Amino acid sequence: MKLHFKAISWGLSSVHLALAIALPAYAQSIVPSHDGTGTIVTPDGNRYDISGGQLSEDGRNLFQSFHEFGLQRGEVANFLSNPTIDNILGRVTGGNASYIDGLIQVSGGNSNLFLINPAGVIFGANASLNVPADFITTTATSIGFDSNTWLNSTGENNWSALVGTPNSFDFAVANPGAIVNEGTLTVTEGRTLGLIGGTIVNTGALQATGGNIRLFSVPGERLVRLSKPGYVLNLEVRNGTTGAPSTPTPLALPQLLTGNSTIANASQITVNPDGTVSLRGSGLQIDSSSGTTLMSGTADVSGTNGNAASIHILGDRVGLFGARLDASGTSGGGNIFIGGDLQGTGSLPTASRTYVDTQTSIFADALQSGNGGRAIVWADDSTRFYGTISARGGSAGGNGGFVEVSGKNWLDYQGSVDTFAPNGMLGTLLLDPTNIVVVADDAATSDLTTVDAFDDPDTDTDNSQTRINVAAIDNATANVTLQATNNITFGTPIEIFASGIGLSATAGNDIAANSSITTNGGGVTFDAGNNISIATGADITTAGGGVNFSADNNITSNGTISTVGGGVTLRANYDSSGSGRLSIGGSIITGGGSLNLSGTGNDGLAGIVVQSPLSTGGGNATFTGTGNVGRGIDLQGSLSTGGGTVNLTGTSTSAAGIWIGSSLSSGGGTMTLNGTSNGTGESARGIAISGTGALLSGGGGVNLTGSGSQAGISILSGGSIASGTGNLSLTSENNAIRNSGSISTSGTGNLSLRANSIAHSGSIATGTGNLTLTADSIALLGNVSGTGRLLLQPKTDIALGLGGTGDAQTVFLTGSELSHLMDGFSNITIGREDGSSNITFLGGATFSDPVTVRTLGAIDTGGFTLNGQDNASLTFNAGTNLLGSSLFYSRGQTINLKAGGNILVGAIDAGEGGSIILNATDGTVRIVSKLPPSASLYSDNISLRGSSVTISHTTGITFTRGDATTNGVLGEIASPVATANGVNLIPQGRPAPTQTPTPSPDPTSGDGTTNPGDGTTGDGTTNPGDGTTGDGTTNPGDGTTGDG
């Protein structure tokens, strides 16, 4: 569990803490206890051989008991062991602290050594170790084993029952004894060195190459659990009793240093009357009560494999003064924990206050290869950090490490962190208090070096905000992460000098950038639980780094964002829990990087509103906006992507899904817009392009898909959509497309409009590509032009009315509307290729381009004249009957009438040089002037000058070669003078006969035979009486026929 203590004022500055312990002039004996343990101490010169003792039942644990235990300089305490003994546990029961200024060693085996003295332990300047395994000194009142048995530090024990591995330390007193080290304590490579007591002070050297160093101060009445591998520490509130007898009250650190008249005061430390200790010459007062760990000296676990090495400096109050901690490794950095684990999580006990002075250096480097290590400096309340930390990646390869310097409630950061990687990715620095304000450098840092200069960030009046000097970020050599429980505010410009260093900020509430942020290739990432705001003038420039903003609520960006190749992602309403509007009032320039925007509006506001120019320079742009009442995407500022693609998806409950109020352009990338409005009012349009809006594509395709009750797609007057060589497609499957502006393609791209209805009053123009208009209702009130193929077709299989007026269910195009089809199309096709409904002409029509009218149903030309001018040929393909007595006329072009049933039409004139093809694939061909046909009626004429007539039907009777003026019914084929009936073959250069349109014939009349006057014909040959024909052709000029 975490510990919480009353705040204590430290007021620390740079010092070097060194204890100079003076031992008594006389030798302190190692005296065994006469408690039945059987410990034997045998002096041999300056060496004390320690034997005897008690064994656990399995013989793995050896227990020794001392009344007094101490060493003078040059003396040796030699614990005798054998290869079968795993652990030697020596307890001191006399109630006096142990003063050790000599050598402690283990011989005869590879046993771990535990030295237990609840009264306290001091290692003098000459203290040292020669042990083959772990060495742990503690002032615990009892030690537990993984067999759930306990060794009492005083009194009796059931020695044989104490089997297993020591893993728990019980501190059953209110103020446990202190441990002080001024010596050089070293354990074998890969092993653990631990000091666990009420107060821990180290001014000496601690070394465990490739192993673990544990300094842990424990407040009273706590239980420490120690678990392998790596001896992970866990602190618990003591519950109940372990059965240990009461022990004498140990001395606190001041009394430990002064309470024995034979021990002189430390040369660099003074005990103050109030019980604190002071570093002589500094005026600094330090609370040294239980739970305090003071580290001044070295702790070194560096070695070949740093990944397995670790240093723990733990306690309720942790202070480092002129300390050097090193967990570097040849193939990777190790782990260093000061005051707790990452963000105070995990099983490690946490400090309430942590202090690191300017003279402290911490290393977790990968020296040759591998990744840098992990260094954590933490406190639940406040952390003051003025030192340096290095967690560099290996010189031959590997990434930088991870460093956190954080105080949960308050942080004073004036140190420096280096996670550089010469051949890998930079590491990370995390700063993590409750609130953060980045402030300008000031005079408070004038006495600090420019490399390590970090201002003392004062706090606001309620001490709730941590103020971090901007120099801490500007000079960083690690990716900087600011993390706050509440708010983060950037109140002064940031300029990170080192290449590739990024800045990340994560806040539980708001992030506000009120000043500019500049990086040299590093990214900028903001993640807010509420809002993100970028003030006007607070420009963000990354020189290649990406910019990523995510907010659970709104994002407002009024500064310029420039990345020069880095991607930009702004995501409001990131948690999708409600609304979060994205408002862009400043320019965004990515220089080739992608641009991704998303937002959800509420209370009538747009999901995404853009009011300044956006440019990607070749990067792709993807917007997703949702408006509740307001627009989904409101593009009032321009968007230019160069060759990048554009993907916009906008949805609104009432207004336009996508509103284009400025230019949206792409040089070569495709543009895809999907807009949906679920409203019913006037503004319910899927995609709306205003009078100032324009979609421009150089070579990529443009695809618009819209849905809205007023219009799926609406181009207002002045608005435009233009594509060069790419295809342009507008689709509104269930709604209208309304165009009062301009829609065009200028190159080879095809243009397609598909909707329930198309209302066009502006201009539609294509280059050489094809144009397709597909709708059940097409209103052409503006010009339509192009040089490619034009296809006019219904969206569904409905009956069409052309050229006049009729009821709303059948009128497709009136004559006036057809007049807006400009000359120049290579072909105009009307009707669906797969449609089976009828097409009826309700008025005359004139075409300037080749025209094809098609349906699988019938075509009725009515009694109207269909004119073709310029190069207009006329082709009619009817799946059943082709009916009408209208005049088909073209100027020297082909008239091709084809029907699956009968062809029953009036006069036909193909003009000079034109051709006529009549093909009834499953019926007859009849050219009539009026109905009903009878013996007294005459047929109408087929006229052409200088070309051929081809007439086909299915009766199978061939035409006989001969004189056309005498073979067949009188006058049916006449040449060279035009007659009142028959086929008129007029020499080139002579005018066509005048024809008068006649009423539409009844397709049910007649019997398919040809009598004088009814003009029923075959396919170019005519036999008397029955009108059946073969498949011959009529040659121009002389009336002769081809083969029958």
XYZ file of C-alpha atoms in Angstrom, residues 269-881:
613
model
C 26.647 16.230 9.963
C 25.205 18.004 12.973
C 22.333 16.933 15.164
C 20.043 19.876 15.865
C 18.163 20.435 19.142
C 14.835 19.828 17.390
C 15.912 16.314 16.402
C 16.678 17.096 12.785
C 20.104 16.690 11.286
C 21.921 19.374 9.317
C 24.647 19.249 6.766
C 27.384 21.402 8.208
C 27.896 24.650 6.276
C 24.627 24.548 4.387
C 22.046 25.462 7.021
C 19.961 22.587 5.647
C 17.722 20.755 8.058
C 16.608 17.226 7.255
C 13.935 15.240 8.979
C 15.623 11.956 9.836
C 12.711 10.188 11.483
C 11.823 6.672 10.471
C 10.826 6.356 6.857
C 13.678 8.603 5.673
C 16.278 7.412 3.150
C 19.264 9.667 2.508
C 21.629 8.667 -0.276
C 24.989 10.366 -0.646
C 27.706 8.294 -2.201
C 27.526 5.639 -4.898
C 25.273 2.731 -5.761
C 26.670 0.742 -8.685
C 25.110 -2.290 -10.356
C 26.615 -1.662 -13.796
C 27.865 -4.696 -15.649
C 27.648 -6.728 -18.802
C 23.917 -7.317 -18.719
C 22.369 -4.199 -17.299
C 18.845 -5.352 -18.095
C 18.822 -7.588 -15.019
C 20.332 -4.977 -12.692
C 18.347 -2.614 -10.521
C 18.652 0.008 -7.782
C 15.836 0.806 -5.339
C 16.048 3.920 -3.153
C 12.778 3.850 -1.236
C 11.116 5.339 1.810
C 8.501 7.827 2.827
C 11.015 10.666 2.413
C 13.831 10.047 -0.047
C 16.737 12.441 -0.575
C 19.759 12.125 -2.861
C 22.719 14.437 -2.151
C 25.758 14.280 -4.390
C 24.883 10.673 -5.165
C 25.913 8.620 -8.153
C 23.620 5.768 -9.165
C 24.704 3.556 -12.053
C 22.692 0.729 -13.602
C 24.347 0.826 -17.007
C 25.125 -2.314 -18.950
C 27.173 -3.306 -21.941
C 24.131 -4.785 -23.665
C 21.370 -2.657 -22.149
C 20.507 -0.326 -19.314
C 19.033 -1.443 -16.014
C 16.291 -0.103 -13.764
C 16.448 2.583 -11.084
C 13.532 3.348 -8.782
C 13.684 6.388 -6.518
C 10.588 6.901 -4.400
C 8.468 4.346 -6.251
C 7.564 2.843 -9.601
C 6.007 4.445 -12.687
C 3.336 6.965 -11.643
C 3.278 5.420 -8.198
C 1.758 2.175 -9.473
C 2.887 -1.377 -8.921
C 3.885 -3.082 -5.703
C 6.745 -0.793 -4.712
C 6.090 1.457 -1.720
C 5.933 5.123 -2.643
C 7.512 8.190 -1.113
C 5.471 11.180 -0.052
C 8.436 13.502 -0.830
C 11.491 13.000 -3.003
C 14.483 15.278 -3.407
C 17.419 14.991 -5.854
C 20.082 17.686 -5.685
C 22.193 19.264 -8.403
C 25.225 17.086 -7.683
C 23.391 13.806 -8.166
C 23.914 11.783 -11.347
C 21.853 8.771 -12.357
C 22.850 6.418 -15.160
C 20.940 3.593 -16.863
C 22.761 3.572 -20.198
C 23.256 0.833 -22.753
C 26.995 1.185 -23.228
C 27.499 -0.733 -26.466
C 24.234 -2.237 -27.671
C 20.629 -2.527 -26.571
C 18.133 -0.068 -25.224
C 18.624 2.463 -22.491
C 17.200 1.549 -19.114
C 14.410 2.828 -16.954
C 14.736 5.492 -14.254
C 11.803 6.553 -12.097
C 11.795 9.469 -9.628
C 8.438 9.661 -7.881
C 6.566 11.023 -4.875
C 2.898 10.963 -4.003
C 3.064 14.544 -2.771
C 6.020 16.543 -4.133
C 9.230 15.894 -6.008
C 12.149 18.306 -6.346
C 14.624 17.268 -8.963
C 17.794 19.183 -9.793
C 20.109 16.377 -10.868
C 20.872 14.570 -14.123
C 19.641 11.284 -15.526
C 21.086 9.426 -18.509
C 19.365 6.444 -20.149
C 21.037 6.404 -23.549
C 20.759 3.745 -26.207
C 23.768 1.670 -27.200
C 26.459 3.191 -29.406
C 26.180 0.261 -31.833
C 22.380 0.118 -31.812
C 19.388 0.371 -29.520
C 16.828 2.931 -28.450
C 16.907 5.460 -25.663
C 15.376 4.544 -22.332
C 12.443 5.787 -20.306
C 12.662 8.356 -17.502
C 9.914 9.652 -15.262
C 10.387 12.551 -12.860
C 7.082 13.256 -11.187
C 5.370 14.454 -8.051
C 1.732 13.539 -8.039
C 0.656 16.831 -6.486
C 3.632 19.061 -7.178
C 6.871 18.937 -9.130
C 9.925 21.172 -9.062
C 11.962 20.082 -12.063
C 15.270 21.801 -12.723
C 17.347 18.840 -13.811
C 18.312 17.363 -17.139
C 17.585 14.035 -18.770
C 19.404 12.408 -21.690
C 17.853 9.469 -23.553
C 19.755 9.968 -26.802
C 20.378 6.940 -29.024
C 23.177 7.296 -31.618
C 21.727 4.499 -33.742
C 18.153 4.211 -32.548
C 15.088 6.073 -31.434
C 15.156 8.679 -28.703
C 13.803 7.726 -25.331
C 11.173 9.512 -23.244
C 11.057 11.877 -20.285
C 7.739 11.924 -18.392
C 6.809 14.753 -16.011
C 3.601 13.931 -14.188
C 2.141 16.217 -11.456
C -1.491 17.280 -10.916
C -1.358 20.598 -12.821
C 1.412 21.953 -15.046
C 2.157 25.460 -16.255
C 5.193 25.927 -18.489
C 6.664 29.328 -17.656
C 9.470 31.518 -18.926
C 13.041 31.355 -17.625
C 13.826 33.988 -14.999
C 16.473 35.162 -12.557
C 15.905 32.182 -10.284
C 18.142 30.120 -12.536
C 20.998 32.634 -12.824
C 23.282 30.609 -10.570
C 22.765 27.371 -12.501
C 24.628 26.132 -15.545
C 23.009 26.476 -18.945
C 23.190 22.728 -19.475
C 21.417 21.752 -16.271
C 19.649 25.071 -15.717
C 16.109 24.585 -14.578
C 14.351 27.346 -12.781
C 12.789 26.714 -9.402
C 9.135 26.680 -10.506
C 7.090 28.501 -7.921
C 3.468 27.630 -7.487
C 0.275 29.586 -7.455
C -1.352 30.720 -4.235
C -3.019 27.408 -3.462
C 0.048 25.348 -4.381
C -2.049 23.378 -6.861
C -0.015 24.059 -9.998
C 3.477 22.940 -10.905
C 5.367 25.542 -12.884
C 8.027 24.075 -15.111
C 10.718 26.303 -16.486
C 10.673 26.226 -20.267
C 14.425 25.561 -20.293
C 13.717 22.066 -19.003
C 11.933 21.376 -22.266
C 14.030 23.523 -24.607
C 17.256 21.782 -23.593
C 15.866 18.280 -23.355
C 17.749 15.376 -24.903
C 14.797 13.029 -24.471
C 11.294 13.036 -25.794
C 9.408 15.055 -23.181
C 6.066 13.872 -21.833
C 4.045 16.142 -19.570
C 1.241 14.375 -17.781
C -1.154 16.045 -15.390
C -4.174 14.832 -13.517
C -5.944 18.118 -14.290
C -4.626 20.844 -16.614
C -1.534 21.630 -18.656
C -0.874 25.197 -19.809
C 1.934 26.366 -22.091
C 2.391 29.956 -21.026
C 5.668 30.766 -22.773
C 7.188 29.865 -26.172
C 8.908 26.483 -26.374
C 11.812 25.898 -28.723
C 13.351 22.443 -28.510
C 16.829 22.642 -29.974
C 17.940 19.009 -30.235
C 17.015 17.148 -33.398
C 14.148 14.697 -33.180
C 13.049 15.576 -29.636
C 9.278 15.405 -29.329
C 6.834 16.905 -26.845
C 3.828 15.030 -25.515
C 1.208 16.364 -23.108
C -1.537 14.308 -21.493
C -4.075 15.964 -19.184
C -7.113 14.637 -17.405
C -8.861 17.939 -18.097
C -7.668 20.743 -20.423
C -4.534 21.498 -22.449
C -4.008 25.128 -23.448
C -1.177 26.308 -25.687
C -1.047 30.071 -25.249
C 2.403 30.398 -26.832
C 4.229 28.880 -29.766
C 5.848 25.441 -29.763
C 8.793 24.688 -32.047
C 10.626 21.387 -32.453
C 13.515 20.317 -34.645
C 11.888 17.302 -36.220
C 10.162 16.026 -33.098
C 6.442 15.444 -32.889
C 3.900 17.293 -30.743
C 1.159 15.191 -29.165
C -1.680 16.461 -26.961
C -4.233 14.172 -25.312
C -6.880 15.856 -23.155
C -9.766 14.446 -21.179
C -11.690 17.655 -21.885
C -10.616 20.475 -24.257
C -7.545 21.442 -26.273
C -7.086 25.090 -27.234
C -4.371 26.677 -29.375
C -4.423 30.451 -29.076
C -4.027 32.887 -31.943
C -0.306 33.353 -32.507
C 0.535 30.127 -30.683
C 2.028 28.563 -33.790
C 3.201 24.946 -33.764
C 6.183 24.218 -36.013
C 7.821 20.787 -36.083
C 10.198 20.717 -39.109
C 9.147 17.202 -39.985
C 7.555 15.933 -36.819
C 3.915 14.949 -36.632
C 1.191 16.785 -34.713
C -1.480 14.706 -32.994
C -4.261 16.233 -30.885
C -6.956 14.115 -29.251
C -9.608 15.575 -26.959
C -12.661 13.959 -25.470
C -14.451 17.285 -25.900
C -13.575 20.275 -28.135
C -10.433 21.238 -30.033
C -9.951 24.877 -30.999
C -6.860 25.598 -33.076
C -6.318 29.273 -33.898
C -2.551 29.153 -34.366
C -0.708 28.058 -37.483
C 0.405 24.418 -37.584
C 3.351 23.719 -39.893
C 4.992 20.289 -40.035
C 7.074 20.251 -43.272
C 6.307 16.616 -43.981
C 4.849 15.455 -40.706
C 1.278 14.285 -40.515
C -1.386 16.250 -38.612
C -4.245 14.522 -36.804
C -6.839 16.500 -34.832
C -9.541 14.378 -33.221
C -12.265 15.987 -31.127
C -14.783 13.820 -29.277
C -12.083 11.167 -29.270
C -13.857 8.947 -26.760
C -17.089 9.142 -28.819
C -19.047 9.648 -25.618
C -20.949 12.757 -26.687
C -19.866 15.827 -28.615
C -16.562 17.407 -29.356
C -16.309 20.157 -31.934
C -13.196 20.759 -34.028
C -12.742 24.438 -34.877
C -9.775 25.490 -37.017
C -9.129 29.196 -37.158
C -5.435 28.967 -38.032
C -3.707 27.635 -41.107
C -2.402 24.072 -41.310
C 0.511 23.339 -43.644
C 1.801 19.767 -43.681
C 4.233 19.959 -46.607
C 3.557 16.394 -47.732
C 2.200 14.974 -44.517
C -1.317 13.657 -44.150
C -4.126 15.679 -42.573
C -6.804 13.904 -40.534
C -9.631 15.816 -38.862
C -12.660 14.590 -36.938
C -15.249 16.212 -34.719
C -18.820 16.067 -33.474
C -20.786 19.285 -33.025
C -23.651 19.982 -30.680
C -26.115 22.784 -29.972
C -26.255 23.837 -33.602
C -22.472 23.897 -34.092
C -20.653 22.128 -36.900
C -18.662 18.992 -36.179
C -15.700 20.432 -38.111
C -15.464 24.094 -39.045
C -12.469 25.333 -41.047
C -11.954 29.078 -41.376
C -8.351 29.267 -42.594
C -6.396 27.717 -45.469
C -5.297 24.104 -45.181
C -2.529 22.669 -47.354
C -0.960 19.209 -47.449
C 1.468 19.580 -50.366
C 0.844 16.035 -51.576
C -0.397 14.460 -48.366
C -3.812 12.885 -48.092
C -6.665 14.707 -46.328
C -9.376 12.830 -44.441
C -12.181 14.642 -42.590
C -15.024 13.059 -40.629
C -17.568 15.456 -39.141
C -20.914 15.005 -37.440
C -23.264 17.869 -36.668
C -26.149 17.741 -34.237
C -28.392 20.383 -35.832
C -25.289 22.091 -37.266
C -23.327 21.078 -40.337
C -21.186 17.978 -40.305
C -18.252 19.655 -42.101
C -18.203 23.397 -42.684
C -15.314 24.255 -45.002
C -15.043 28.052 -45.077
C -11.282 27.986 -45.554
C -9.561 26.483 -48.566
C -8.114 22.971 -48.716
C -5.341 22.098 -51.151
C -3.709 18.670 -51.252
C -1.466 18.848 -54.311
C -1.355 15.254 -55.437
C -2.913 13.900 -52.255
C -6.325 12.359 -51.986
C -9.313 14.013 -50.299
C -11.856 12.037 -48.291
C -14.647 13.994 -46.582
C -17.496 12.355 -44.696
C -20.069 14.656 -43.131
C -23.351 13.944 -41.388
C -25.918 16.286 -39.868
C -29.234 15.781 -38.153
C -30.667 18.937 -39.757
C -28.219 20.966 -41.849
C -25.819 20.142 -44.671
C -23.651 17.101 -44.170
C -20.806 18.868 -46.030
C -20.731 22.585 -46.812
C -18.061 23.826 -49.214
C -17.702 27.580 -48.872
C -14.200 27.913 -50.299
C -11.950 26.079 -52.733
C -11.127 22.406 -52.314
C -8.446 21.320 -54.748
C -6.300 18.313 -55.538
C -3.719 18.244 -58.291
C -3.782 14.527 -58.943
C -5.376 12.709 -56.045
C -8.915 11.466 -56.023
C -11.568 13.456 -54.176
C -14.326 11.534 -52.396
C -17.110 13.362 -50.556
C -19.929 11.611 -48.726
C -22.535 13.914 -47.198
C -25.739 13.043 -45.371
C -28.435 15.273 -43.935
C -31.194 13.646 -41.933
C -33.256 16.820 -41.652
C -36.396 17.965 -43.435
C -35.874 21.714 -43.672
C -34.511 23.927 -46.438
C -30.921 23.336 -45.378
C -31.209 19.534 -45.425
C -28.656 18.906 -48.141
C -26.121 16.114 -48.193
C -23.425 18.141 -49.956
C -23.764 21.857 -50.632
C -21.299 23.943 -52.625
C -21.940 27.603 -51.994
C -21.521 30.495 -54.361
C -17.946 30.909 -53.142
C -17.210 27.187 -53.098
C -15.275 25.219 -55.690
C -14.045 21.651 -56.103
C -11.038 21.473 -58.384
C -9.219 18.308 -59.448
C -6.341 18.285 -61.887
C -6.005 14.621 -62.705
C -7.673 12.578 -60.007
C -11.236 11.424 -60.010
C -13.965 13.288 -58.116
C -16.758 11.311 -56.459
C -19.605 13.012 -54.610
C -22.337 11.026 -52.897
C -25.062 12.917 -51.066
C -28.318 12.299 -49.292
C -30.767 14.969 -48.135
C -34.463 15.709 -48.358
C -33.878 19.041 -50.102
C -31.015 17.816 -52.221
C -28.457 15.092 -52.046
C -26.023 17.408 -53.849
C -26.561 21.119 -54.358
C -24.304 23.483 -56.322
C -25.446 27.028 -55.731
C -25.065 29.859 -58.223
C -21.389 30.742 -58.437
C -20.288 27.380 -57.091
C -18.368 24.991 -59.267
C -16.990 21.478 -59.629
C -14.213 20.982 -62.157
C -12.065 17.997 -63.055
C -9.251 17.760 -65.582
C -8.391 14.287 -66.844
C -10.082 12.457 -63.998
C -13.644 11.178 -63.941
C -16.308 13.226 -62.150
C -19.256 11.474 -60.508
C -22.201 12.960 -58.584
C -24.650 10.527 -56.985
C -27.790 10.973 -54.914
C -29.635 7.667 -55.134
C -32.770 8.731 -53.286
C -32.738 12.501 -53.627
C -32.090 15.327 -56.058
C -29.027 16.851 -57.615
C -29.531 20.589 -58.049
C -27.042 22.552 -60.081
C -27.217 26.329 -60.406
C -23.478 26.611 -60.766
C -20.930 24.945 -63.003
C -19.992 21.270 -63.400
C -17.224 20.491 -65.859
C -14.454 18.216 -67.003
C -11.814 19.691 -69.257
C -9.881 16.601 -70.343
C -10.666 12.992 -71.072
C -12.523 12.363 -67.845
C -16.110 11.179 -67.895
C -18.884 13.073 -66.097
C -21.824 11.302 -64.471
C -24.837 12.638 -62.555
C -27.161 10.062 -60.985
C -30.160 10.906 -58.794
C -33.887 10.572 -58.372
C -34.138 13.948 -60.067
C -31.717 16.358 -61.691
C -32.518 20.071 -61.729
C -29.949 21.884 -63.861
C -30.018 25.614 -64.411
C -26.310 26.369 -64.535
C -23.806 24.855 -66.936
C -22.547 21.348 -67.528
C -19.577 20.878 -69.830
C -17.236 18.033 -70.654
C -14.045 17.795 -72.682
C -13.589 14.637 -74.708
C -15.040 12.398 -72.035
C -18.566 11.072 -71.887
C -21.475 12.691 -70.043
C -24.216 10.633 -68.375
C -27.340 12.087 -66.781
C -29.382 9.445 -64.974
C -32.606 10.406 -63.206
C -36.326 9.778 -63.383
C -36.796 13.528 -63.705
C -34.360 15.730 -65.577
C -34.928 19.465 -65.851
C -32.471 21.107 -68.242
C -32.711 24.867 -67.851
C -29.044 25.463 -68.501
C -26.704 24.511 -71.315
C -25.114 21.083 -71.579
C -22.076 20.770 -73.842
C -19.273 18.400 -74.688
C -17.501 16.525 -77.443
C -17.893 13.023 -76.103
C -20.953 10.822 -75.811
C -24.072 12.134 -74.004
C -26.361 9.627 -72.323
C -29.772 10.737 -70.984
C -31.554 7.932 -69.169
C -34.090 7.348 -66.414
C -32.846 5.972 -63.098
C -35.652 3.411 -63.012
C -37.630 1.729 -65.791
C -40.355 4.351 -66.299
C -42.247 5.593 -69.355
C -40.617 8.647 -70.918
C -42.089 11.615 -72.700
C -39.798 13.664 -74.930
C -40.014 16.978 -76.709
C -43.218 18.402 -75.239
C -45.382 18.613 -72.138
C -47.302 15.859 -70.392
C -48.054 14.505 -66.996
C -45.375 14.528 -64.317
C -44.981 10.761 -64.377
C -43.918 10.606 -68.004
C -42.304 13.918 -68.977
C -38.549 13.359 -69.241
C -37.314 16.209 -71.436
C -39.352 18.933 -73.107
C -38.465 20.431 -76.461
C -37.198 23.536 -74.697
C -34.977 21.431 -72.495
C -33.626 19.484 -75.435
C -32.641 22.819 -76.983
C -30.077 23.242 -74.170
C -28.092 20.325 -75.560
C -25.330 22.186 -77.355
C -23.866 21.077 -80.666
C -20.668 19.070 -80.418
C -21.453 15.718 -78.835
C -20.237 12.670 -80.693
C -23.537 10.981 -79.900
C -26.649 11.645 -77.831
C -28.334 8.552 -76.440
C -31.758 8.749 -74.785
C -33.205 5.847 -72.824
C -31.980 2.851 -70.875
C -30.339 -0.045 -72.608
C -32.135 -2.394 -70.218
C -35.407 -0.397 -69.956
C -38.672 -1.955 -71.102
C -41.037 1.012 -70.767
C -42.283 3.059 -73.694
C -40.806 6.299 -75.011
C -43.246 8.833 -76.463
C -42.464 12.102 -78.266
C -44.803 14.798 -77.067
C -43.526 17.453 -79.438
C -41.055 18.080 -82.207
C -37.331 18.145 -81.614
C -34.248 19.239 -83.453
C -30.877 17.624 -82.866
C -27.490 18.864 -83.979
C -25.581 15.730 -83.032
C -26.121 12.037 -83.762
C -29.032 10.800 -81.657
C -29.973 7.328 -80.483
C -33.323 6.714 -78.775
C -33.517 3.253 -77.214
C -35.796 1.066 -75.135
C -36.817 -2.573 -74.950
C -40.389 -1.292 -75.118
C -42.080 0.754 -77.872
C -41.120 4.122 -79.318
C -43.916 6.430 -80.464
C -42.769 9.439 -82.425
C -46.268 10.899 -82.484
C -47.194 13.286 -85.229
C -44.161 15.450 -84.721
C -41.208 16.374 -86.831
C -37.811 15.143 -85.667
C -35.089 17.136 -87.335
C -31.431 16.418 -87.542
C -29.053 19.189 -88.525
C -25.328 19.442 -88.996
C -24.001 15.898 -88.500
C -27.079 14.590 -86.691
C -27.962 11.043 -87.622
C -31.142 9.571 -86.139
C -31.175 6.053 -84.651
C -34.226 4.560 -82.993
C -34.028 1.124 -81.323
C -37.377 -0.176 -80.086
C -37.699 -3.561 -78.428
C -41.290 -3.881 -79.687
C -42.969 -1.474 -82.136
